[in-house]
XYZ file of C-alpha atoms in Angstrom:
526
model
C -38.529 57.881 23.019
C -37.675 56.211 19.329
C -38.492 57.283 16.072
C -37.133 57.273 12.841
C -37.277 59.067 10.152
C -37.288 57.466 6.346
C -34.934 58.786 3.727
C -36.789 61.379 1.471
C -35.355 62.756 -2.057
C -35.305 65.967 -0.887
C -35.623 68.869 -3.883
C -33.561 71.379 -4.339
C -35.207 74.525 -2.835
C -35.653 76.388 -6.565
C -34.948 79.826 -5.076
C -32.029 79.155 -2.307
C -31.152 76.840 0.339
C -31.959 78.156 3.883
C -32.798 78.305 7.165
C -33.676 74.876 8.935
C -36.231 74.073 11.469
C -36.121 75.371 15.158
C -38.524 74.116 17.970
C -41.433 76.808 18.187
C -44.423 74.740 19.155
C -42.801 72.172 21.232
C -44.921 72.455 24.096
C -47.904 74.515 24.957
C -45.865 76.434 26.893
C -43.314 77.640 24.628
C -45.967 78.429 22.194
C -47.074 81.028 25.134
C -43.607 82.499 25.476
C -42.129 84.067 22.447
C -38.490 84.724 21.993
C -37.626 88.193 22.568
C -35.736 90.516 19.922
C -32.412 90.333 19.452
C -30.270 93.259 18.960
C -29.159 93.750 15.273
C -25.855 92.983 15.732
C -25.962 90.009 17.978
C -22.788 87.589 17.785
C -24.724 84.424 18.874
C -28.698 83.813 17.919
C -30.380 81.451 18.698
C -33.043 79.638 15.832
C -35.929 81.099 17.339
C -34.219 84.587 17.217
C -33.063 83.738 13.749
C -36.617 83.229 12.406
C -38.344 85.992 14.747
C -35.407 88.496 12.601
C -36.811 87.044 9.612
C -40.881 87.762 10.547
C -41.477 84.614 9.889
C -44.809 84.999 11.155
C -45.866 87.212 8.510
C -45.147 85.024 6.017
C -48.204 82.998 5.228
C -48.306 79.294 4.755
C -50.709 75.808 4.041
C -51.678 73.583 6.154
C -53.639 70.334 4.902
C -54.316 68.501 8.228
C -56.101 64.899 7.670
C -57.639 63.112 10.628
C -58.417 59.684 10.598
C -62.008 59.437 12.217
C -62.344 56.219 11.265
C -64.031 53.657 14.003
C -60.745 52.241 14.629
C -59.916 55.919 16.006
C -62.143 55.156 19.533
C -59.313 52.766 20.610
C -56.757 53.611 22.999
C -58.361 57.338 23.225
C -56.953 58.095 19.859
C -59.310 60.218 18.544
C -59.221 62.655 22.170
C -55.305 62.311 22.398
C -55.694 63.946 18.336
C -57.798 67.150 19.541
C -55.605 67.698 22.834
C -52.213 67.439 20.447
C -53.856 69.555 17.933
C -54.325 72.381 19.667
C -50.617 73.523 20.564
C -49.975 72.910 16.811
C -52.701 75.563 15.617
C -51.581 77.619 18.432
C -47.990 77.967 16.574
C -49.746 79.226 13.247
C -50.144 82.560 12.365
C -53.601 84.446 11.575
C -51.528 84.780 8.112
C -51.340 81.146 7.670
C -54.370 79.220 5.612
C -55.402 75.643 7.535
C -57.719 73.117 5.571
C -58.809 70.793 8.378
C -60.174 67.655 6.934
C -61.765 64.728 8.684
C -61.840 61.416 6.668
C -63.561 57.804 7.545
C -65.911 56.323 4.832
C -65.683 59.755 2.975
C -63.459 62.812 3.600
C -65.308 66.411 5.219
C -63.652 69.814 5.033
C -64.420 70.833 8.730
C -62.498 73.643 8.393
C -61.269 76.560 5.667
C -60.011 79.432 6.764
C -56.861 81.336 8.155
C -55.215 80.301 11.346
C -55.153 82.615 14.563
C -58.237 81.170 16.170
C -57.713 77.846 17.609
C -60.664 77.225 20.196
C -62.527 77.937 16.789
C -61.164 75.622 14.695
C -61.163 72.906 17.097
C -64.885 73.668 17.676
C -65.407 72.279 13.864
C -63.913 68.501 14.863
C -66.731 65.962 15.628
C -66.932 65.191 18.898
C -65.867 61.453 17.558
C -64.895 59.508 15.115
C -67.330 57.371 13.547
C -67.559 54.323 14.595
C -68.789 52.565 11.628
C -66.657 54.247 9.169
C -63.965 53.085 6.817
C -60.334 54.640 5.634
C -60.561 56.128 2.733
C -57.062 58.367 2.503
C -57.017 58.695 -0.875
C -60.405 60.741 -0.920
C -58.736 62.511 1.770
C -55.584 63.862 -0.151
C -58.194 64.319 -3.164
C -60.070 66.756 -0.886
C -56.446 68.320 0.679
C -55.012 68.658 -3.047
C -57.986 70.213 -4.173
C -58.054 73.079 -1.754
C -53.977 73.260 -2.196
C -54.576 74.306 -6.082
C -56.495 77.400 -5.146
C -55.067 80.398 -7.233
C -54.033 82.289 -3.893
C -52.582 79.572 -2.494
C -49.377 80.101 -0.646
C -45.888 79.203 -1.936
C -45.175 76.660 1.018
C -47.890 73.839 2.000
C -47.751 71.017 4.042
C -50.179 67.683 4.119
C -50.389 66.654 7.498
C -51.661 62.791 7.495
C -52.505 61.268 10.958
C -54.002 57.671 10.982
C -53.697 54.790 12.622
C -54.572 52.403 9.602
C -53.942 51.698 5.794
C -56.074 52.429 3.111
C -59.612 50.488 3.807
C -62.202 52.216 1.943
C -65.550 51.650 1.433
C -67.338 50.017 -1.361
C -67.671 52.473 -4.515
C -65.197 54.546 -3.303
C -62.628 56.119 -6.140
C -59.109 54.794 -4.516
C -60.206 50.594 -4.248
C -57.035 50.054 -3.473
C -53.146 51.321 -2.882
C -52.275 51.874 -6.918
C -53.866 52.423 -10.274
C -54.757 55.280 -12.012
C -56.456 56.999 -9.550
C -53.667 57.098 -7.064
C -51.311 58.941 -10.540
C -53.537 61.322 -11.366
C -53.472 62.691 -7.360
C -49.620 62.755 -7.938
C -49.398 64.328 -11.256
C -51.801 67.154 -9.257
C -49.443 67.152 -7.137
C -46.414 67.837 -9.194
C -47.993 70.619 -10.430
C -48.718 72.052 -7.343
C -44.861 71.572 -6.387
C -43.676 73.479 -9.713
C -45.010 76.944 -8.234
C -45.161 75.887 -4.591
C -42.980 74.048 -1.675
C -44.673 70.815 -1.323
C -43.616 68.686 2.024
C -45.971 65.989 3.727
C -45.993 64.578 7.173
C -47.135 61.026 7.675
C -48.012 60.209 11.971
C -49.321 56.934 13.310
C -51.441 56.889 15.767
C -51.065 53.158 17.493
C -51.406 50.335 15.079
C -47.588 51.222 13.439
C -49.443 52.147 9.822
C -48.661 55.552 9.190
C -50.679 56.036 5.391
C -46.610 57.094 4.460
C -46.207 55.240 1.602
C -49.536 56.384 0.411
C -48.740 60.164 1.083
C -45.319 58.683 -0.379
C -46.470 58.181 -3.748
C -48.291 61.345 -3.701
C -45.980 64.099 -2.208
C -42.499 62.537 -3.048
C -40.878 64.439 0.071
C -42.939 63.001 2.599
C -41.498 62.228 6.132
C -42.995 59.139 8.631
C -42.508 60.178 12.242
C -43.117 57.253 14.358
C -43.411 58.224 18.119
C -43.236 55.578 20.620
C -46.471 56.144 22.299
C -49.250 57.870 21.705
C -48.738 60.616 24.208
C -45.499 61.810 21.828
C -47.815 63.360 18.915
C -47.792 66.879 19.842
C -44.256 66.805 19.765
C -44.812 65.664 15.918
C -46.911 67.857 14.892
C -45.009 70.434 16.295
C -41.864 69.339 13.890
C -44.392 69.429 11.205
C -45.132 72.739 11.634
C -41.575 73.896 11.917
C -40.371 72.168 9.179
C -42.688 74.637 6.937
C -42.184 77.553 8.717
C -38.203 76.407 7.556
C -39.422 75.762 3.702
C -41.249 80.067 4.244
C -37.497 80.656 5.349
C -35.785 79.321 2.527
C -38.297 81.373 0.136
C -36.969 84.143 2.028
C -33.476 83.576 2.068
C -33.449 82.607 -1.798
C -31.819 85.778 -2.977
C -28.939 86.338 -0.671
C -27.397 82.986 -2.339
C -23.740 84.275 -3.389
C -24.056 87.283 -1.842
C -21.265 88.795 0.134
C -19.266 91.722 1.705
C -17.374 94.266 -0.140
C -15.129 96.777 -0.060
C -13.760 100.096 -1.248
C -11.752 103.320 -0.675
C -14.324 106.310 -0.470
C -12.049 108.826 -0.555
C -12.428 111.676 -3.442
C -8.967 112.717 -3.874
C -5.101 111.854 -3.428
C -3.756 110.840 -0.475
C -0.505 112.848 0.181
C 2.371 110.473 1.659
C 4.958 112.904 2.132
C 4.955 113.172 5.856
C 5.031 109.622 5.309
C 1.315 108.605 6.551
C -2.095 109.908 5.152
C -5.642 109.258 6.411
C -7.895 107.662 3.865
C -11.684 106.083 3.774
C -12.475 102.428 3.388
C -16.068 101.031 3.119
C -17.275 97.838 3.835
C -20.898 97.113 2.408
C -23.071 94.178 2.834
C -24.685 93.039 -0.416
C -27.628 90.550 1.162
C -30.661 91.546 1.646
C -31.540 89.313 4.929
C -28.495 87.561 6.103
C -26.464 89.771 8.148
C -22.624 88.919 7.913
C -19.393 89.138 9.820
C -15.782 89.224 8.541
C -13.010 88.329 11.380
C -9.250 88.282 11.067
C -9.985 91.446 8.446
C -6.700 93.000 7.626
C -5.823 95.588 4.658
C -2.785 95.886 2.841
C -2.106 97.794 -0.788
C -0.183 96.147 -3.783
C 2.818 98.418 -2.564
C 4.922 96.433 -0.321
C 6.248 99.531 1.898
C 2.466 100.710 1.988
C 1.008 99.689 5.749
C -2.666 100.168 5.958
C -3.767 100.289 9.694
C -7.119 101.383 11.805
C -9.453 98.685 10.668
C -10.830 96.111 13.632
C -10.391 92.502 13.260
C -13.939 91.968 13.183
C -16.993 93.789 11.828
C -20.714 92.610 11.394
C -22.696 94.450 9.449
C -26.629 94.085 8.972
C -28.216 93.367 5.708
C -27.734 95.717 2.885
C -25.741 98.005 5.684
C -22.387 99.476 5.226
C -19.449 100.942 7.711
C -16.490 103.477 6.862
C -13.418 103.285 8.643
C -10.853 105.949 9.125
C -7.505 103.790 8.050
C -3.930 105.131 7.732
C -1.538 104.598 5.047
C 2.160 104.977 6.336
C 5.016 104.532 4.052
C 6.873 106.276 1.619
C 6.674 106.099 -2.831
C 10.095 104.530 -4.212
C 12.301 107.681 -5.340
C 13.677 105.381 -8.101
C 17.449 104.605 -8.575
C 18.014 108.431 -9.078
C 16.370 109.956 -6.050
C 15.933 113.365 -6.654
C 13.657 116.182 -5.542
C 9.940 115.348 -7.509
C 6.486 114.676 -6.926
C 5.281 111.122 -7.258
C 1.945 109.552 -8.166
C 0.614 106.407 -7.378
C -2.118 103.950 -6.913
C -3.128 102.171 -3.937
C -4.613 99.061 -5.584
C -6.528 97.242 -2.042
C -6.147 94.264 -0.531
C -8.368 92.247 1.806
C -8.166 89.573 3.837
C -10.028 87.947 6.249
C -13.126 85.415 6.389
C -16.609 86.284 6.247
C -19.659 84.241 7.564
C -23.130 85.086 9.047
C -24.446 84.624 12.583
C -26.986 82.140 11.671
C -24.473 79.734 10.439
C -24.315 78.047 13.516
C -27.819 77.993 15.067
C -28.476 76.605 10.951
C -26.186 74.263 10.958
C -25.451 71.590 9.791
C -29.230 71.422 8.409
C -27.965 74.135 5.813
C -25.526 76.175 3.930
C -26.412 79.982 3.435
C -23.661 79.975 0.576
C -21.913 82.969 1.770
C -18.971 83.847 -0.401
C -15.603 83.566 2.472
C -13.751 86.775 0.495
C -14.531 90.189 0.805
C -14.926 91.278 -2.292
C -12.934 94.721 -3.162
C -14.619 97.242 -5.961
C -14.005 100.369 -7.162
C -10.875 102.320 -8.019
C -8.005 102.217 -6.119
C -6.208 105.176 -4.322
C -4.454 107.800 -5.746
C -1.503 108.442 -3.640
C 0.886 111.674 -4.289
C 4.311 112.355 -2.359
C 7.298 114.693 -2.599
C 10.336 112.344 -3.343
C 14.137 112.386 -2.902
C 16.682 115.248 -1.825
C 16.160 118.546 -2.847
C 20.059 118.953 -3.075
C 20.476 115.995 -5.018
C 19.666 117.396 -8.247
C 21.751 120.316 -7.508
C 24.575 118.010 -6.633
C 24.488 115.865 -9.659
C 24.369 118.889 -12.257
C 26.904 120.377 -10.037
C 29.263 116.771 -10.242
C 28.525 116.487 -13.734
C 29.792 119.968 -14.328
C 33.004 119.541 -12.857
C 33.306 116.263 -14.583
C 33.222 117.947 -17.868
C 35.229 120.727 -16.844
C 37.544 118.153 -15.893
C 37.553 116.578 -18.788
C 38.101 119.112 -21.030
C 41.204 120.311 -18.818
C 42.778 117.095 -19.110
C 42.212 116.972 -22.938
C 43.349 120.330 -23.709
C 46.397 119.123 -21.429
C 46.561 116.298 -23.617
C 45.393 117.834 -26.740
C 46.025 121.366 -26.417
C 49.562 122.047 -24.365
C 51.475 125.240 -24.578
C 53.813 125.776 -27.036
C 57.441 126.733 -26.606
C 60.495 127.609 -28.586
C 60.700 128.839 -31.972
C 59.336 127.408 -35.894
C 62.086 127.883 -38.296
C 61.103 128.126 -42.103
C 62.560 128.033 -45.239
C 62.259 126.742 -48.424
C 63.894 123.071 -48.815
C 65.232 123.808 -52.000
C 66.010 127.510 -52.006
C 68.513 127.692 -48.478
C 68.408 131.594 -47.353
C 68.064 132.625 -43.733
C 64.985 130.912 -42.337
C 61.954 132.887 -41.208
C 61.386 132.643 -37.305
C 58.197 132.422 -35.846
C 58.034 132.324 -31.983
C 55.841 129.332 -30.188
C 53.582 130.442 -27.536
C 50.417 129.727 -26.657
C 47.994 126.839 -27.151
C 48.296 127.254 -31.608
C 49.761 129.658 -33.533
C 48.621 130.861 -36.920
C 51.447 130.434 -39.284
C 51.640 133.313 -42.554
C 55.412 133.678 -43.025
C 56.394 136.346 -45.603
C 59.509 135.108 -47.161
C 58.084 131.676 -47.781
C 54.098 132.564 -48.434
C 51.462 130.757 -47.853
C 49.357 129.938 -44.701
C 48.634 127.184 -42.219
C 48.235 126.532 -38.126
C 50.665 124.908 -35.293
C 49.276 123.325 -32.730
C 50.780 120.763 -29.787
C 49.046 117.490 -28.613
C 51.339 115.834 -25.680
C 52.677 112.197 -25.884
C 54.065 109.552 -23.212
C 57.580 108.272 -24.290
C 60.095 105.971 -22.535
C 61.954 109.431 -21.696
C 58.785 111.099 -20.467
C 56.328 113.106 -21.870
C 56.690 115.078 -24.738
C 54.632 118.007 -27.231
C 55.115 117.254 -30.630
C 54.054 119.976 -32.997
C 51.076 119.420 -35.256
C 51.284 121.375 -38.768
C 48.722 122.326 -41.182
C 50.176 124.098 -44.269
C 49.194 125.358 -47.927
C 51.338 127.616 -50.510
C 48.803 129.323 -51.743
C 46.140 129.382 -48.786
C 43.578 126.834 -50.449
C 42.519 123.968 -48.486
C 42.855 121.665 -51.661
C 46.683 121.854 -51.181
C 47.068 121.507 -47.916
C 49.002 119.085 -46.051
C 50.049 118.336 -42.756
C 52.714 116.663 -41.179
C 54.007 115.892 -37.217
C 57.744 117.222 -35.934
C 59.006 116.362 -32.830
C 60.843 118.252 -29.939
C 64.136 119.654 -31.823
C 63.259 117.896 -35.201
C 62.187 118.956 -38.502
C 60.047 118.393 -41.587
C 59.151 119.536 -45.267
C 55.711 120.476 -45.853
C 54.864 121.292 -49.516
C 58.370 122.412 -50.184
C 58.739 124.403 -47.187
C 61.517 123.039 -44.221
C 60.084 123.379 -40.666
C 62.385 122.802 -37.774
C 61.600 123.124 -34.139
C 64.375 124.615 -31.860
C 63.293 124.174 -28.873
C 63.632 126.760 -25.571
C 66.524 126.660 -23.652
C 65.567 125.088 -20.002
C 68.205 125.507 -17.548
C 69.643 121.980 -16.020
C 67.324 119.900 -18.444
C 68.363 118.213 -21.967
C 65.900 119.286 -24.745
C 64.348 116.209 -25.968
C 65.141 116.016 -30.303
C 64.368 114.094 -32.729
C 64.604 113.316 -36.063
C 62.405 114.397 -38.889
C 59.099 112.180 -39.592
C-alpha cells in the first residue's frame, strides 16, 4: 500500500502541544475490543492506554463528513465501498461526539445532525445511491459543513471529512462556478473564524479517479491532509486516521495546561534536625505539579549545600500521578564544622537541598516523536531549607585552653618579675655628697624596699630589674628619690652591683653581700 501525505502548515495548538494520534478504529475489530485500564503507575503505556487515561471519549468532538454522490460515484462500487468503510469510522465516535453527515451531487443534503453513538442509524439516513445524473458541487458542500460548524455549542475540535472521486463540476447556477473567486474567500474567511475559537483540521480521500477535492478543502481549511490509498478497498483505514487525528487535536485541548509543568521538591519537616549522634531522620516531598501528565524522575539523588552532609533513603526512581505527591523518610549523616577553635557548643545550620536527577512522563514514548509534552528535566526544589542543630567540639577543650592560657600568664608574669622584679641583696649606703658623716645603712631584701632614711630625709623606693652582661647576669638597683617627699623633685637614677650614685645631693652606694667562693660583680657609678 502507497500513500502520501502533502505538507500542511500546521498551527500551533493555542493551548499546548500534545498527545498524537494512536490507531483506535483501524479495523472493525479493534473498534469491538477496547484497551483495558492501565494501572496508575504503569512504566510503559501504550497510545491507546494513554488516551483511555485521558477519557478521551468523554470529550466531545465535530465531525463534517461529505460524500460525493455524484453519478460518477456508481463506478467501481464506490458509492457501496463508502457505506461499508463508513461504518467502522462512526463506530469509533462517541455518543458525546456531534456528526453532520452531508451528501453532495448537484446540491449538498444534510442527511444527518445529531450526536454519534448510533451507527446502524446514521447509516440508515445515506441514499441507497448516488445519483446518477448529478453533478459535483463541493463548494456547496463545505458551505453546508461550515454552516453547521458555526453553531454556538459547537465543540472546540472539528474535522471536515471530504471523500470524492472528482473535482469541482457543478451545475449550472450553482454559487461556486468554478475553483476561485469570491465565493470560494468568503467560505475561508468563515473558516478562520471558526479556527480562532476552535481546532480546525480537514481530511481530503479519493475515491478512484486520483482527484481528492484537497486543494479545494486546501484553500478552505489551511491544515488539510490528502490521503491517497492505493485502492479502493484501503478507505476505512483512512477514515480511521481521520478520526484519530481529532481525537489527538481533543488531547492536546486537554493537555494544554500541564505545558511547563514539573516535579518538585521540599523538606516537610517542622523542626531541627539534631546531628549530634552524627545522623538525623528528616522528611522530603516530592509533588507533581500537572494536572494530567503523570511524571517520573530516575537517577534522583539528594545532597545539601554542606559538603560533609550525606542525604540517603530516597529510590532512584519515583513516578508520581498527576497533581500526586510522595514523602520519603531520608537520613542526614554528617557532622557541623566545629570551626578552627573546636570547643564544646551548640551549632545551627541550614540544610539548603539539592536535587538531581531527570524527570520525564510515561507517555513520552508511546507520543513520540509526533510531540513534545514540554516537561521541565529538573526537579524543582521549594520551600525553606533544614534547620540542622548539633553539639560541637570537646567538652574539655575549653577547659584546657583557659587552663593553658592561665599558666601562660602565670608564666609570664614569673619570668618578668624574674626579669623585672629580682630579690634584692646587700646593703644601700647613704649620705649626703657634700656633707661626709657616717652613712645611713639600709638593708636590701626583698623584691623593693621603701627608702625614708633619717639622717639624710626625704623619701623614695629601690627596686632591682636583672640584666645579661658578658660576665653573666646581673641586678642593678633602680632608685626613685625626693628631699622633701614631693613628686615634683624627684629623680631617679640606676647603680650597679658594688657601685654608687648621687641622687639630689644624696650619695647611694651598693655594697653588695658577701657570697662565699664568688667575686661580687662592681661597678662604677652611672
Amino acid at each position: 500500500m502507497k500513500y502520501t501525505v502533502r505538507p500542511r502548515a500546521l498551527r500551533t495548538v493555542r493551548r499546548c502541544a500534545a498527545v498524537l494520534s494512536i490507531a483506535l478504529l483501524a479495523a472493525p475489530a479493534l473498534a469491538a475490543a477496547p484497551a483495558q485500564a492501565v494501572p496508575a503507575d504503569a512504566a510503559h503505556p501504550t497510545r491507546a492506554e494513554v488516551y483511555q487515561a485521558l477519557q478521551l471519549g468523554q470529550e466531545p468532538a465535530d465531525y463534517a463528513i461529505l460524500v460525493d454522490t455524484s453519478g460518477s460515484m456508481t463506478q467501481d462500487g464506490r458509492y457501496d465501498t463508502v457505506r461499508a468503510t463508513l461504518r467502522p469510522f462512526l463506530d469509533g465516535l462517541t455518543p458525546k461526539d456531534h456528526v453532520e453527515l452531508i451528501t453532495f451531487d448537484s446540491r449538498p443534503q444534510i442527511q444527518y445532525i445529531g450526536s454519534a453513538g448510533d451507527t446502524a442509524a446514521i447509516m440508515s439516513h445515506l441514499p441507497a445511491g448516488p445519483n446518477p445524473q448529478g453533478a459535483t458541487d463541493i463548494g456547496a458542500a463545505l458551505d453546508k459543513a461550515l454552516a453547521e460548524l458555526e453553531r454556538g455549542n459547537a465543540s472546540p475540535v472539528a474535522s471536515v471529512v471530504l471523500l470524492t472521486d472528482g473535482q469541482q463540476d457543478p451545475a449550472p447556477g450553482s454559487r461556486y462556478p468554478k475553483s476561485t473567486g469570491p465565493a470560494w474567500t468568503a467560505l475561508a474567511q468563515r473558516a478562520a473564524a471558526i479556527g480562532k475559537r476552535a481546532e480546525l483540521a480537514g481530511y481530503a480521500l479519493p475515491l478512484g479517479t486520483g482527484a481528492s477535492g484537497a486543494d479545494l478543502l486546501g484553500t478552505v481549511v489551511p491544515d488539510t491532509t490528502e490521503l491517497r490509498p492505493e485502492n479502493i478497498q484501503d478507505l476505512g483505514g483512512y477514515l480511521a486516521r481521520a478520526g484519530d487525528r481529532t481525537r489527538a487535536r481533543q488531547a492536546a485541548l486537554l493537555l494544554a495546561g500541564d505545558k511547563g509543568k514539573g516535579m518538585t521538591a521540599g523538606w516537610a519537616g517542622d523542626g531541627r534536625a539534631d546531628l549530634t549522634d552524627g545522623s538525623a531522620t528528616e522528611h522530603l516531598t516530592l509533588r507533581s505539579t500537572t494536572s494530567r501528565v503523570p511524571l517520573t524522575v530516575t537517577g534522583l539523588r539528594a545532597s545539601v549545600a554542606d559538603a560533609s552532609i550525606t542525604v540517603s533513603g530516597l529510590p532512584d526512581e519515583v513516578t508520581l500521578q498527576p497533581g500526586t505527591s510522595r514523602t520519603f523518610d531520608v537520613q542526614l549523616r554528617g557532622k557541623l564544622s566545629a570551626g578552627p577553635v573546636p570547643f564544646r557548643r551548640t551549632e545551627d545550620a541550614n540544610a539548603v537541598l539539592r536535587l538531581t536527577g531527570r524527570v520525564g512522563s510515561p507517555w513520552e514514548q508511546p507520543l513520540a516523536p509526533d510531540i513534545s509534552l514540554g516537561v521541565p528535566r529538573e526537579v524543582r526544589v521549594t520551600g525553606a531549607a533544614v534547620p540542622l542543630r548539633a553539639t560541637v567540639g570537646s567538652a574539655v577543650l575549653l577547659p584546657a585552653l583557659l587552663g593553658g592560657l592561665a599558666l601562660a600568664l602565670l608564666i609570664g608574669w614569673l619570668v618578668w618579675r624574674r626579669s623585672h622584679r629580682p630579690r634584692l641583696t646587700g646593703t644601700l649606703l647613704l649620705v649626703r655628697a657634700l656633707d661626709p658623716q657616717i652613712p645611713e645603712r639600709i638593708a636590701l631584701a626583698g623584691r623593693g624596699r621603701r627608702l625614708r632614711p633619717t639622717t639624710v630625709g626625704g623619701d623614695g623606693r629601690v627596686r632591682g630589674r636583672r640584666r645579661m652582661t658578658d660576665r653573666g647576669a646581673r641586678v642593678d638597683l633602680l632608685i626613685r628619690y625626693t628631699p622633701d617627699g614631693s613628686i615634683a623633685r624627684e629623680s631617679r637614677a640606676t647603680c650597679v652591683p658594688g657601685g654608687h650614685v648621687v641622687i639630689n645631693g644624696v650619695r647611694f652606694t651598693h655594697e653588695p653581700a658577701p657570697v662565699t667562693g664568688k667575686v661580687p660583680v662592681g661597678g662604677r657609678a652611672r
